[in-house]
Amino acid sequence: MATHHWLNEVSNVEESKYLKYPLGKVILKSILKFIVFLLVVGLVFALGLIIGYAVIGKGHVWAVFNQDTWRHIMNFLN
């Protein structure tokens, strides 16, 4: 009985040495999650600009992405 218990412990130790998923798959999944996160942050930022400039500020919706608009804002802040 003691030998059987020892064999189970050895097999559990050997199994714990290996990753549950391949390392490449884990890295790829992490990179994809990061890319999706950046896309969501960019989308939320763009929606915030549109809401702030067009809805609250009564400006044209796409004017917030115009370079002249940002130049005017930066000149105003300086």
mmCIF file of C-alpha atoms in Angstrom:
data_model
loop_
_atom_site.group_PDB
_atom_site.id
_atom_site.type_symbol
_atom_site.label_atom_id
_atom_site.label_comp_id
_atom_site.label_asym_id
_atom_site.label_seq_id
_atom_site.Cartn_x
_atom_site.Cartn_y
_atom_site.Cartn_z
ATOM 1 C CA MET A 1 0.000 0.000 0.000
ATOM 2 C CA ALA A 2 2.870 2.381 0.776
ATOM 3 C CA THR A 3 4.370 1.848 -2.678
ATOM 4 C CA HIS A 4 1.093 2.716 -4.353
ATOM 5 C CA HIS A 5 0.803 5.946 -2.332
ATOM 6 C CA TRP A 6 4.390 6.873 -3.261
ATOM 7 C CA LEU A 7 3.682 6.305 -6.963
ATOM 8 C CA ASN A 8 0.666 8.622 -6.814
ATOM 9 C CA GLU A 9 2.780 11.370 -5.239
ATOM 10 C CA VAL A 10 5.461 10.993 -7.925
ATOM 11 C CA SER A 11 2.923 11.167 -10.744
ATOM 12 C CA ASN A 12 1.306 14.269 -9.187
ATOM 13 C CA VAL A 13 4.696 15.987 -8.978
ATOM 14 C CA GLU A 14 5.480 15.122 -12.598
ATOM 15 C CA GLU A 15 2.113 16.439 -13.787
ATOM 16 C CA SER A 16 2.542 19.709 -11.896
ATOM 17 C CA LYS A 17 5.817 20.407 -13.752
ATOM 18 C CA TYR A 18 3.950 20.956 -17.002
ATOM 19 C CA LEU A 19 1.732 23.880 -17.874
ATOM 20 C CA LYS A 20 -1.961 23.309 -18.232
ATOM 21 C CA TYR A 21 -1.871 25.003 -21.666
ATOM 22 C CA PRO A 22 1.062 25.412 -24.084
ATOM 23 C CA LEU A 23 3.117 28.534 -23.368
ATOM 24 C CA GLY A 24 2.655 29.883 -26.911
ATOM 25 C CA LYS A 25 -1.105 29.699 -26.575
ATOM 26 C CA VAL A 26 -1.001 31.512 -23.231
ATOM 27 C CA ILE A 27 1.208 34.282 -24.650
ATOM 28 C CA LEU A 28 -0.952 34.666 -27.776
ATOM 29 C CA LYS A 29 -4.101 34.861 -25.661
ATOM 30 C CA SER A 30 -2.506 37.538 -23.456
ATOM 31 C CA ILE A 31 -1.447 39.585 -26.490
ATOM 32 C CA LEU A 32 -4.936 39.359 -27.987
ATOM 33 C CA LYS A 33 -6.500 40.452 -24.694
ATOM 34 C CA PHE A 34 -4.144 43.447 -24.589
ATOM 35 C CA ILE A 35 -5.007 44.417 -28.189
ATOM 36 C CA VAL A 36 -8.739 44.176 -27.463
ATOM 37 C CA PHE A 37 -8.199 46.276 -24.327
ATOM 38 C CA LEU A 38 -6.405 48.985 -26.354
ATOM 39 C CA LEU A 39 -9.174 48.985 -28.972
ATOM 40 C CA VAL A 40 -11.858 49.367 -26.298
ATOM 41 C CA VAL A 41 -9.908 52.200 -24.625
ATOM 42 C CA GLY A 42 -9.526 53.956 -27.997
ATOM 43 C CA LEU A 43 -13.216 53.552 -28.779
ATOM 44 C CA VAL A 44 -14.278 54.898 -25.383
ATOM 45 C CA PHE A 45 -11.862 57.825 -25.766
ATOM 46 C CA ALA A 46 -13.249 58.664 -29.228
ATOM 47 C CA LEU A 47 -16.837 58.432 -27.973
ATOM 48 C CA GLY A 48 -15.954 60.700 -25.061
ATOM 49 C CA LEU A 49 -14.475 63.263 -27.451
ATOM 50 C CA ILE A 50 -17.550 63.143 -29.673
ATOM 51 C CA ILE A 51 -19.973 63.452 -26.759
ATOM 52 C CA GLY A 52 -17.992 66.256 -25.167
ATOM 53 C CA TYR A 53 -17.483 68.269 -28.341
ATOM 54 C CA ALA A 54 -20.682 67.596 -30.287
ATOM 55 C CA VAL A 55 -23.350 66.984 -27.657
ATOM 56 C CA ILE A 56 -22.182 69.154 -24.765
ATOM 57 C CA GLY A 57 -20.254 71.734 -26.783
ATOM 58 C CA LYS A 58 -22.796 71.927 -29.643
ATOM 59 C CA GLY A 59 -20.059 71.445 -32.253
ATOM 60 C CA HIS A 60 -20.062 69.317 -35.375
ATOM 61 C CA VAL A 61 -19.615 65.603 -34.634
ATOM 62 C CA TRP A 62 -16.564 65.026 -36.840
ATOM 63 C CA ALA A 63 -14.952 68.419 -36.184
ATOM 64 C CA VAL A 64 -13.434 67.014 -32.999
ATOM 65 C CA PHE A 65 -11.039 64.985 -35.164
ATOM 66 C CA ASN A 66 -10.001 68.009 -37.248
ATOM 67 C CA GLN A 67 -6.406 69.164 -36.763
ATOM 68 C CA ASP A 68 -7.448 72.834 -36.730
ATOM 69 C CA THR A 69 -9.784 72.167 -33.801
ATOM 70 C CA TRP A 70 -6.934 70.737 -31.729
ATOM 71 C CA ARG A 71 -4.598 73.547 -32.769
ATOM 72 C CA HIS A 72 -7.206 76.056 -31.537
ATOM 73 C CA ILE A 73 -7.597 74.152 -28.238
ATOM 74 C CA MET A 74 -3.830 74.017 -27.688
ATOM 75 C CA ASN A 75 -3.472 77.745 -28.475
ATOM 76 C CA PHE A 76 -6.272 78.485 -26.023
ATOM 77 C CA LEU A 77 -4.559 76.460 -23.278
ATOM 78 C CA ASN A 78 -1.189 78.140 -23.847
#
